[in-house]
Amino acid sequence: MNRKEFLRNSVLLGSTLAFSEQSAFAGNLVNNPIDRLADEQGNFVHQALPFAENALEPHMDAETVHLHYTFHHGNAVKAANKFQGKIREAMDKGEFENVDFYTKKLILQSSSHILHSIFWTNLSIQPTQPKGELLRRIEQQYGSYDKMQQLLAYLSKNVDGNGWGILGYQPYFDRLTVLQCENHEKLTQWGVVPLLVIDVWEHAYYLKWRNKRDGFVDSLFALINWDNVAERLEQAVKLK
Ligand code: MN3
């Protein structure tokens, strides 16, 4: 989905969903055509969901989407802004120990914000298939789409505790990479741009799937917006 389509869909959804961020979102776009995670002053922004909260039923229930988007993601945005303010205050006072303390807190919350923002746009009411350059790279590196999907599913299901499975692009090596992330920021790799992220924190599935993380991960592949993943790859390749 390009920026115009995303905006148009947001406007269409606006009549049925109350997005307090919507006007701010439309009014403060920066250059990245997919994401707007911060405004021009550097404040973190909780951009609108690209679909209605019940749109992903039955794979993902509306209550889970509501709680996940509004509180888990939303609170990460609030916390990131709070910690960023604390860092600015501490910098003004020259209190570097406090800068260090709040920077670590900011990294966790801003990483949550980044991954959740990507996560929502990775999901779609209309299932699509990987094609073009994305599919070519997947087949070249992993042998087939099925094999890559199996690897991504395996890593996602087997995260220790809370975390994410991630298909990313590594611009330094011009290669795709499949990573397992603990919490929101651990086990990552310098430079990798996330293309497709799978949230396996319990809040992402527990209401519907209970303890069956494997079932949730397998089910999620029916919702992947591969056009969004392909668009992310197209942007990321420009960084090489
Ligand atoms: Mn989450």
XYZ file of C-alpha atoms in Angstrom, residues 34-208:
175
model
C 5.033 3.685 4.562
C 5.650 4.748 8.120
C 5.388 7.894 10.107
C 6.656 6.952 13.529
C 7.726 10.413 14.661
C 6.751 13.977 13.811
C 9.075 16.734 12.668
C 9.883 17.667 16.268
C 10.980 14.096 16.954
C 7.947 13.171 19.070
C 6.790 9.591 18.605
C 3.433 9.251 16.849
C 0.921 6.403 17.153
C -0.294 6.205 13.580
C -3.744 4.883 12.701
C -4.491 1.210 12.215
C -4.768 0.496 8.477
C -7.914 -1.611 9.034
C -10.933 -1.882 11.329
C -10.316 -3.650 14.619
C -12.556 -6.567 13.656
C -11.171 -6.865 10.119
C -8.815 -9.738 10.876
C -11.445 -12.077 12.353
C -11.407 -15.020 12.756
C -7.591 -15.251 12.682
C -7.163 -12.327 15.050
C -10.095 -11.279 17.212
C -11.236 -7.661 17.526
C -10.689 -7.461 21.290
C -7.070 -8.577 20.940
C -6.468 -6.030 18.164
C -8.110 -3.297 20.258
C -6.106 -4.003 23.408
C -2.906 -4.650 21.496
C -3.055 -1.505 19.364
C -4.525 0.872 21.948
C -2.665 -0.163 25.072
C 0.376 -2.317 24.308
C 1.483 -0.295 21.298
C -0.090 2.969 22.492
C 1.562 2.803 25.902
C 4.932 2.138 24.276
C 4.518 5.379 22.310
C 3.616 7.290 25.489
C 6.524 5.771 27.411
C 8.967 6.478 24.572
C 7.910 10.135 24.549
C 8.216 10.323 28.335
C 11.714 8.816 28.371
C 12.813 11.021 25.506
C 11.726 14.039 27.576
C 13.682 12.698 30.561
C 16.776 12.342 28.387
C 16.458 15.947 27.185
C 16.117 17.170 30.790
C 19.087 15.129 31.931
C 21.157 16.373 28.986
C 20.319 19.992 29.898
C 21.587 19.357 33.408
C 24.626 17.397 32.237
C 23.429 14.323 34.200
C 24.911 11.654 31.975
C 24.166 8.819 34.365
C 20.467 9.629 33.989
C 20.856 9.959 30.225
C 22.289 6.426 30.226
C 19.449 5.133 32.444
C 16.636 6.616 30.342
C 18.281 5.790 27.029
C 18.061 2.089 27.850
C 14.381 2.523 28.694
C 13.817 4.502 25.497
C 15.448 1.801 23.364
C 12.993 -0.826 24.623
C 9.905 1.368 24.100
C 10.921 2.897 20.780
C 11.820 -0.561 19.459
C 8.345 -1.710 20.493
C 6.894 1.279 18.620
C 8.882 0.498 15.462
C 8.016 -3.199 15.383
C 4.329 -2.711 16.221
C 3.977 -0.003 13.552
C 5.411 -2.384 10.965
C 3.344 -5.295 12.294
C -0.006 -3.578 11.661
C 0.859 -2.683 8.086
C 2.111 -6.246 7.470
C -1.416 -7.574 8.053
C -4.250 -7.440 5.585
C -7.871 -8.352 5.149
C -7.058 -9.429 1.591
C -4.389 -12.109 1.545
C -1.627 -11.595 -1.035
C 1.281 -13.724 -2.217
C 4.948 -12.815 -2.420
C 5.976 -12.030 -5.969
C 8.517 -10.141 -8.076
C 11.855 -9.140 -6.562
C 10.805 -10.259 -3.073
C 9.933 -13.770 -4.224
C 13.070 -13.941 -6.367
C 15.279 -13.117 -3.379
C 13.411 -15.523 -1.093
C 13.809 -18.389 -3.582
C 17.437 -17.549 -4.282
C 18.384 -17.515 -0.610
C 16.065 -20.040 0.985
C 15.287 -22.387 -1.896
C 11.561 -21.725 -1.851
C 8.931 -19.566 -0.225
C 7.718 -22.566 1.791
C 11.165 -23.152 3.252
C 11.567 -19.510 4.283
C 8.089 -19.513 5.808
C 8.882 -22.683 7.752
C 12.062 -21.084 9.097
C 10.307 -17.840 10.055
C 7.494 -19.805 11.715
C 9.979 -22.031 13.572
C 11.971 -19.084 14.913
C 8.778 -17.214 15.877
C 7.313 -20.182 17.722
C 10.548 -20.794 19.596
C 11.316 -17.322 20.952
C 12.277 -17.677 24.615
C 9.683 -15.627 26.498
C 8.309 -12.594 24.679
C 9.577 -11.414 21.333
C 9.295 -11.429 17.573
C 10.136 -13.406 14.458
C 11.499 -11.101 11.761
C 12.179 -11.282 8.047
C 14.568 -8.424 7.364
C 16.892 -6.991 4.759
C 20.579 -6.451 5.529
C 21.766 -3.592 3.310
C 25.451 -4.066 4.217
C 25.389 -7.520 2.629
C 22.463 -7.015 0.224
C 20.728 -10.076 1.671
C 17.512 -11.079 3.333
C 17.834 -12.383 6.862
C 15.471 -14.202 9.216
C 15.961 -13.247 12.842
C 14.564 -14.083 16.231
C 14.135 -11.099 18.544
C 13.675 -11.284 22.314
C 11.640 -8.531 23.964
C 11.700 -5.761 21.327
C 15.397 -5.194 20.829
C 17.571 -8.151 21.736
C 19.356 -10.515 19.299
C 19.094 -7.961 16.527
C 21.829 -7.127 14.016
C 23.238 -3.721 13.030
C 21.672 -2.345 9.886
C 18.866 -4.858 9.384
C 15.624 -3.299 8.146
C 12.569 -5.271 9.306
C 10.240 -6.180 6.430
C 7.857 -8.644 8.065
C 7.492 -8.953 11.832
C 5.560 -11.536 13.825
C 4.609 -10.534 17.345
C 4.722 -13.526 19.683
C 4.319 -11.648 22.945
C 1.468 -13.342 24.792
C -0.688 -10.190 24.495
C -0.735 -10.787 20.720
C -2.653 -14.056 20.965
C -3.590 -15.153 24.471
C -7.290 -14.187 24.480
C -8.064 -16.362 21.472
